[in-house]
CSV table of C-alpha atoms in Angstrom, one decimal:
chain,number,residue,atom,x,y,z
A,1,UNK,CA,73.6,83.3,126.3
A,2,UNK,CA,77.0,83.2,127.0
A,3,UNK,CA,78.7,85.1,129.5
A,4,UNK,CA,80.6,87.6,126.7
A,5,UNK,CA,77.3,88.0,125.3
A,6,UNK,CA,75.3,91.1,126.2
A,7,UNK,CA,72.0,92.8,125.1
A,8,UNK,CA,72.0,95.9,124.7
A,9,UNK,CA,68.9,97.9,124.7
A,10,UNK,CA,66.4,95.0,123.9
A,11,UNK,CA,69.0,93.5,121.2
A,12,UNK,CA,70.6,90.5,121.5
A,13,UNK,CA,73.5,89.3,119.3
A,14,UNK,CA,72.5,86.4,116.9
A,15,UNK,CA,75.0,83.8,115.9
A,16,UNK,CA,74.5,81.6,113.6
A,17,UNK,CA,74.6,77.5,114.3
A,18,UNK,CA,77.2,76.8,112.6
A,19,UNK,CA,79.1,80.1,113.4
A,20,UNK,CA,82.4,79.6,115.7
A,21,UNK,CA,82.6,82.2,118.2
A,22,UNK,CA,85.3,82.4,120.6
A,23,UNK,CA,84.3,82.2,124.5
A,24,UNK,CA,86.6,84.8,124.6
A,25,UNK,CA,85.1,87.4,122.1
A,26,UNK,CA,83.1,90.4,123.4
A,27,UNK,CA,79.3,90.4,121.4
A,28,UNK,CA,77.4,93.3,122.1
A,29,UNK,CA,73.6,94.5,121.2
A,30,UNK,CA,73.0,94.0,117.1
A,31,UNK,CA,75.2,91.8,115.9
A,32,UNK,CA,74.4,89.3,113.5
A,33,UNK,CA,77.2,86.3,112.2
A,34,UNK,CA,76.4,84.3,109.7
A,35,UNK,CA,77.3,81.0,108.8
A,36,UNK,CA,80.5,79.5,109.1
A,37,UNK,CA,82.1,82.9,110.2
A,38,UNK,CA,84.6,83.0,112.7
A,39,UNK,CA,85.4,84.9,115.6
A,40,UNK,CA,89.1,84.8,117.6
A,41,UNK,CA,89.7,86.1,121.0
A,42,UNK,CA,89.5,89.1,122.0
A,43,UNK,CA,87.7,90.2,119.2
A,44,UNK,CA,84.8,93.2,120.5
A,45,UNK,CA,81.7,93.6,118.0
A,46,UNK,CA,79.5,96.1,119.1
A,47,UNK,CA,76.3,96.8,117.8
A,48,UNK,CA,75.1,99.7,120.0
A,49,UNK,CA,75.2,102.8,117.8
A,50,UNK,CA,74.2,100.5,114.7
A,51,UNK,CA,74.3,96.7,113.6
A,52,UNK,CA,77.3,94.8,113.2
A,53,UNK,CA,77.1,92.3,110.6
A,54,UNK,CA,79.0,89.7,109.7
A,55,UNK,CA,78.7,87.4,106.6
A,56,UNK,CA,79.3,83.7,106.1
A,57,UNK,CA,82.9,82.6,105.9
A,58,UNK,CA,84.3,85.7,107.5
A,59,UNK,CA,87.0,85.5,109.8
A,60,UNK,CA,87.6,87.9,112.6
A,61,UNK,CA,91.1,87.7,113.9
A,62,UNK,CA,91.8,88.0,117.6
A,63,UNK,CA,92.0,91.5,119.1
A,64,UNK,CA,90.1,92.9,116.3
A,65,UNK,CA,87.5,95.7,116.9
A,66,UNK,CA,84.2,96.3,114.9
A,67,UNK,CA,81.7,99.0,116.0
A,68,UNK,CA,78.3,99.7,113.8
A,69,UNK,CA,80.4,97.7,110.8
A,70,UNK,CA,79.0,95.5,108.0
A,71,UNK,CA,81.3,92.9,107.3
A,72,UNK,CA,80.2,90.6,104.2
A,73,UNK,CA,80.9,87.5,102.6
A,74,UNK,CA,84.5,85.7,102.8
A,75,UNK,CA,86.5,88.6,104.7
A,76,UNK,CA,89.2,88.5,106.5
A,77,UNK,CA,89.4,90.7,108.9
A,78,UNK,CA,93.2,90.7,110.5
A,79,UNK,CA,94.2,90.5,114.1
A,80,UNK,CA,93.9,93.9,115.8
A,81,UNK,CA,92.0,95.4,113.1
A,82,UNK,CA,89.5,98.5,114.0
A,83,UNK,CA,86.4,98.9,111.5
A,84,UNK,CA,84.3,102.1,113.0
A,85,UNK,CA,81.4,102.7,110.6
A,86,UNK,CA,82.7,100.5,108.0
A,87,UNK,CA,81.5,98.7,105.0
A,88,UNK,CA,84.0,95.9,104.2
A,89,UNK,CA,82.1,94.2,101.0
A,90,UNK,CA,82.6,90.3,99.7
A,91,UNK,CA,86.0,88.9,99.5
A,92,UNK,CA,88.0,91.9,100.8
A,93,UNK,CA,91.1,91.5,103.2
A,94,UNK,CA,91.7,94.0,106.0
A,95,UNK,CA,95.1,93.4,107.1
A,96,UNK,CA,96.1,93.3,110.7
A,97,UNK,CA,96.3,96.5,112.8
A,98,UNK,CA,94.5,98.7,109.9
A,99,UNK,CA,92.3,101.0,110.8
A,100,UNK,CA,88.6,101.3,108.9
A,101,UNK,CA,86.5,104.6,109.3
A,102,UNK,CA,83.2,105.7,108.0
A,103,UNK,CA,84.3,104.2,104.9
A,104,UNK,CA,83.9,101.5,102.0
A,105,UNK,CA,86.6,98.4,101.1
A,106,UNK,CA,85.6,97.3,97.9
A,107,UNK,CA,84.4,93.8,97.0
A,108,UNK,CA,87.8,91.9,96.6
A,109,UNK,CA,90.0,94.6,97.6
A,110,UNK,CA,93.2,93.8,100.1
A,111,UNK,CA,94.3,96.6,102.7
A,112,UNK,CA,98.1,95.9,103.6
A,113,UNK,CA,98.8,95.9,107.5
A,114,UNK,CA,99.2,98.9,109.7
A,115,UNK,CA,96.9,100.8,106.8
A,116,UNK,CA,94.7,103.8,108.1
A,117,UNK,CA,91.5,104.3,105.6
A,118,UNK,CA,90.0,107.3,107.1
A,119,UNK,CA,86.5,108.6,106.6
A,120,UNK,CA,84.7,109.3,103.2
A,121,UNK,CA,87.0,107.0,101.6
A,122,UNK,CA,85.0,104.4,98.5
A,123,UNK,CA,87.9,101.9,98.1
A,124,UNK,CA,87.4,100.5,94.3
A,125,UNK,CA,86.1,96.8,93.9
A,126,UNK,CA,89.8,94.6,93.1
A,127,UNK,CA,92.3,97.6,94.6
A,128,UNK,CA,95.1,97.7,97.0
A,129,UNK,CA,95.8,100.1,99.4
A,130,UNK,CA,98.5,100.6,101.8
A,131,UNK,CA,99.7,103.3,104.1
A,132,UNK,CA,98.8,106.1,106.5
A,133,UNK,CA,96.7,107.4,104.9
A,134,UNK,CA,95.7,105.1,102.4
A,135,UNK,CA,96.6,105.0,98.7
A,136,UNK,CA,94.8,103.1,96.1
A,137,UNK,CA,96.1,101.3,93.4
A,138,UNK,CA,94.0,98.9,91.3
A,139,UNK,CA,95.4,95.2,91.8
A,140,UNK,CA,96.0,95.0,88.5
A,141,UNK,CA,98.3,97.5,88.2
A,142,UNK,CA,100.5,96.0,91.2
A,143,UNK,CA,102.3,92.7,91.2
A,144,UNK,CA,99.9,90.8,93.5
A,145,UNK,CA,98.5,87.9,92.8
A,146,UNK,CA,95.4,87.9,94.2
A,147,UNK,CA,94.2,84.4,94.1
A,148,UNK,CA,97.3,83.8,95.9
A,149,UNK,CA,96.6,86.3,99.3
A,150,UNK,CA,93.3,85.1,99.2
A,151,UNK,CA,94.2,81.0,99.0
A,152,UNK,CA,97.0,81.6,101.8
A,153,UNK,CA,94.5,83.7,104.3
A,154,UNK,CA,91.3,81.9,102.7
A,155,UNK,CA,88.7,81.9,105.4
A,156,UNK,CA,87.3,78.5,104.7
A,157,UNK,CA,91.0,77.3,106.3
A,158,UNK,CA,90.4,79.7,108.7
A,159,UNK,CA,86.8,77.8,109.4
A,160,UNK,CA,88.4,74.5,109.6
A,161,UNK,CA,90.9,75.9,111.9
A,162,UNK,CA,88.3,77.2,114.3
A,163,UNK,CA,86.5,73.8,114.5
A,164,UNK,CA,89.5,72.0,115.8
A,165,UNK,CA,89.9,74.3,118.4
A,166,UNK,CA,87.9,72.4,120.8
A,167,UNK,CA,88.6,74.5,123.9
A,168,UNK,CA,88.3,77.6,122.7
A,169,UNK,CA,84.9,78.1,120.8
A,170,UNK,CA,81.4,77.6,121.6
Protein backbone atom coordinates (compact mmCIF):
# COMPACT_ATOMS: atom_id res chain seq x y z
CA UNK A 1 0.00 0.00 0.00
CA UNK A 2 1.21 3.24 -0.76
CA UNK A 3 2.06 5.81 1.59
CA UNK A 4 -1.25 8.16 0.60
CA UNK A 5 -3.12 5.05 1.01
CA UNK A 6 -4.95 4.50 4.35
CA UNK A 7 -7.49 1.92 5.79
CA UNK A 8 -9.87 3.07 7.51
CA UNK A 9 -11.82 0.94 9.86
CA UNK A 10 -10.82 -2.47 8.29
CA UNK A 11 -11.32 -0.96 4.53
CA UNK A 12 -8.75 -0.62 2.33
CA UNK A 13 -9.04 1.41 -0.99
CA UNK A 14 -9.00 -0.96 -4.15
CA UNK A 15 -7.49 0.34 -7.33
CA UNK A 16 -7.77 -1.28 -10.19
CA UNK A 17 -4.52 -2.59 -12.30
CA UNK A 18 -4.72 -0.62 -14.82
CA UNK A 19 -6.06 2.46 -12.86
CA UNK A 20 -3.47 5.51 -12.71
CA UNK A 21 -3.42 6.99 -9.38
CA UNK A 22 -1.35 9.85 -8.56
CA UNK A 23 1.45 9.29 -5.72
CA UNK A 24 0.18 12.39 -4.68
CA UNK A 25 -3.61 11.69 -4.29
CA UNK A 26 -5.04 11.14 -0.74
CA UNK A 27 -7.22 7.35 -0.83
CA UNK A 28 -9.00 6.82 2.18
CA UNK A 29 -11.12 3.66 3.66
CA UNK A 30 -13.87 2.41 0.66
CA UNK A 31 -12.80 3.53 -2.27
CA UNK A 32 -12.97 1.54 -5.25
CA UNK A 33 -11.45 2.85 -9.02
CA UNK A 34 -12.04 1.08 -11.81
CA UNK A 35 -10.25 0.58 -14.79
CA UNK A 36 -8.43 3.02 -16.65
CA UNK A 37 -9.67 5.87 -14.29
CA UNK A 38 -7.49 8.46 -13.33
CA UNK A 39 -6.58 10.31 -10.44
CA UNK A 40 -4.41 13.85 -10.35
CA UNK A 41 -2.67 15.34 -7.40
CA UNK A 42 -3.99 16.31 -4.77
CA UNK A 43 -7.10 14.77 -5.30
CA UNK A 44 -8.74 13.39 -1.58
CA UNK A 45 -11.33 10.35 -1.91
CA UNK A 46 -12.65 9.40 1.22
CA UNK A 47 -14.65 6.61 1.80
CA UNK A 48 -15.23 6.78 5.57
CA UNK A 49 -18.88 7.76 6.06
CA UNK A 50 -19.72 5.73 2.81
CA UNK A 51 -17.95 4.21 -0.40
CA UNK A 52 -16.35 6.17 -2.93
CA UNK A 53 -16.63 4.81 -6.20
CA UNK A 54 -15.18 5.49 -9.20
CA UNK A 55 -15.95 3.95 -12.72
CA UNK A 56 -13.67 3.14 -15.68
CA UNK A 57 -12.39 6.03 -17.67
CA UNK A 58 -13.16 8.64 -15.09
CA UNK A 59 -10.79 11.27 -14.60
CA UNK A 60 -10.26 13.08 -11.31
CA UNK A 61 -8.63 16.35 -11.80
CA UNK A 62 -6.05 17.57 -9.26
CA UNK A 63 -7.33 19.18 -6.06
CA UNK A 64 -10.52 17.64 -6.46
CA UNK A 65 -12.49 16.35 -3.32
CA UNK A 66 -14.94 13.31 -3.16
CA UNK A 67 -16.43 12.16 0.15
CA UNK A 68 -19.10 9.02 0.28
CA UNK A 69 -19.44 9.91 -3.80
CA UNK A 70 -20.28 7.46 -6.65
CA UNK A 71 -18.60 8.50 -9.60
CA UNK A 72 -19.51 6.29 -12.80
CA UNK A 73 -18.48 5.63 -16.14
CA UNK A 74 -16.45 8.26 -18.38
CA UNK A 75 -16.67 11.38 -15.93
CA UNK A 76 -14.82 14.06 -15.71
CA UNK A 77 -14.53 15.33 -12.72
CA UNK A 78 -12.65 19.02 -12.91
CA UNK A 79 -9.76 20.27 -10.90
CA UNK A 80 -10.91 21.46 -7.49
CA UNK A 81 -14.25 19.95 -7.70
CA UNK A 82 -16.06 18.92 -4.23
CA UNK A 83 -18.75 15.98 -4.66
CA UNK A 84 -20.17 15.38 -0.87
CA UNK A 85 -22.81 12.63 -1.08
CA UNK A 86 -23.02 12.72 -4.71
CA UNK A 87 -24.15 10.64 -7.50
CA UNK A 88 -22.40 11.79 -10.75
CA UNK A 89 -23.85 9.05 -13.34
CA UNK A 90 -22.11 7.90 -16.95
CA UNK A 91 -20.69 10.44 -19.11
CA UNK A 92 -21.34 13.61 -17.00
CA UNK A 93 -18.81 16.53 -16.64
CA UNK A 94 -18.42 18.31 -13.40
CA UNK A 95 -16.61 21.37 -14.14
CA UNK A 96 -13.76 22.70 -12.14
CA UNK A 97 -14.34 24.25 -8.69
CA UNK A 98 -18.19 23.16 -8.66
CA UNK A 99 -19.53 22.07 -5.76
CA UNK A 100 -21.80 18.57 -5.66
CA UNK A 101 -24.09 17.91 -2.58
CA UNK A 102 -26.41 15.11 -1.61
CA UNK A 103 -27.40 15.20 -5.06
CA UNK A 104 -27.76 13.53 -8.64
CA UNK A 105 -25.77 14.75 -12.14
CA UNK A 106 -27.53 13.09 -14.70
CA UNK A 107 -26.03 10.59 -17.14
CA UNK A 108 -24.43 12.89 -19.81
CA UNK A 109 -25.08 16.08 -18.19
CA UNK A 110 -22.20 19.01 -18.06
CA UNK A 111 -22.04 21.33 -14.91
CA UNK A 112 -20.25 24.68 -15.96
CA UNK A 113 -17.34 25.77 -13.57
CA UNK A 114 -17.69 27.50 -10.26
CA UNK A 115 -21.41 25.77 -10.23
CA UNK A 116 -22.95 25.00 -6.70
CA UNK A 117 -25.66 21.95 -6.99
CA UNK A 118 -26.90 21.88 -3.48
CA UNK A 119 -28.75 19.10 -1.82
CA UNK A 120 -31.96 17.29 -3.12
CA UNK A 121 -31.19 18.33 -6.46
CA UNK A 122 -31.97 15.25 -9.54
CA UNK A 123 -30.10 16.89 -12.40
CA UNK A 124 -31.92 15.49 -15.73
CA UNK A 125 -29.96 12.87 -17.95
CA UNK A 126 -28.34 15.35 -21.19
CA UNK A 127 -28.91 18.99 -19.10
CA UNK A 128 -26.78 21.86 -18.36
CA UNK A 129 -26.52 23.64 -15.44
CA UNK A 130 -24.59 26.62 -14.36
CA UNK A 131 -24.61 28.95 -11.47
CA UNK A 132 -24.88 29.46 -7.79
CA UNK A 133 -27.29 27.83 -7.27
CA UNK A 134 -27.69 25.74 -10.14
CA UNK A 135 -30.18 26.13 -13.03
CA UNK A 136 -31.01 23.44 -15.42
CA UNK A 137 -31.56 23.70 -18.92
CA UNK A 138 -31.83 20.65 -21.15
CA UNK A 139 -28.73 20.57 -23.57
CA UNK A 140 -30.90 20.70 -26.23
CA UNK A 141 -32.32 23.72 -25.58
CA UNK A 142 -28.74 25.46 -25.30
CA UNK A 143 -26.16 25.97 -28.02
CA UNK A 144 -23.69 23.24 -26.82
CA UNK A 145 -22.51 20.80 -28.67
CA UNK A 146 -22.03 18.13 -26.66
CA UNK A 147 -20.07 15.72 -28.56
CA UNK A 148 -17.78 18.58 -28.81
CA UNK A 149 -17.17 19.27 -24.61
CA UNK A 150 -16.96 15.72 -24.30
CA UNK A 151 -14.20 15.03 -27.41
CA UNK A 152 -12.09 18.15 -26.01
CA UNK A 153 -12.22 16.86 -22.11
CA UNK A 154 -12.69 13.04 -23.25
CA UNK A 155 -11.32 10.99 -20.47
CA UNK A 156 -9.76 8.43 -22.68
CA UNK A 157 -7.11 11.53 -23.57
CA UNK A 158 -7.07 12.14 -20.26
CA UNK A 159 -6.02 8.25 -19.72
CA UNK A 160 -3.30 8.52 -22.19
CA UNK A 161 -2.13 11.59 -20.59
CA UNK A 162 -1.77 9.90 -17.28
CA UNK A 163 0.34 6.99 -18.64
CA UNK A 164 3.03 9.27 -20.02
CA UNK A 165 3.40 10.74 -16.87
CA UNK A 166 6.08 8.45 -15.71
CA UNK A 167 7.00 10.23 -12.49
CA UNK A 168 4.00 11.05 -11.18
CA UNK A 169 1.63 7.89 -11.04
CA UNK A 170 1.93 4.52 -9.59
Amino acid sequence: MDSREYAFEGAEPDIHGYAHVSREATVVGDVSIGPNANVWPGAVLRGDVGPVEVGRETAIGDGAILHASTVGEKVMVGHGAVLNDADVKDGALVGFNSTVSDAVIGEGSIVAMGTVVPPGYEVPPKSFVRGSPAQVTPLSETTIDPDEVFEAFSSGDYANLAARHEDLFE
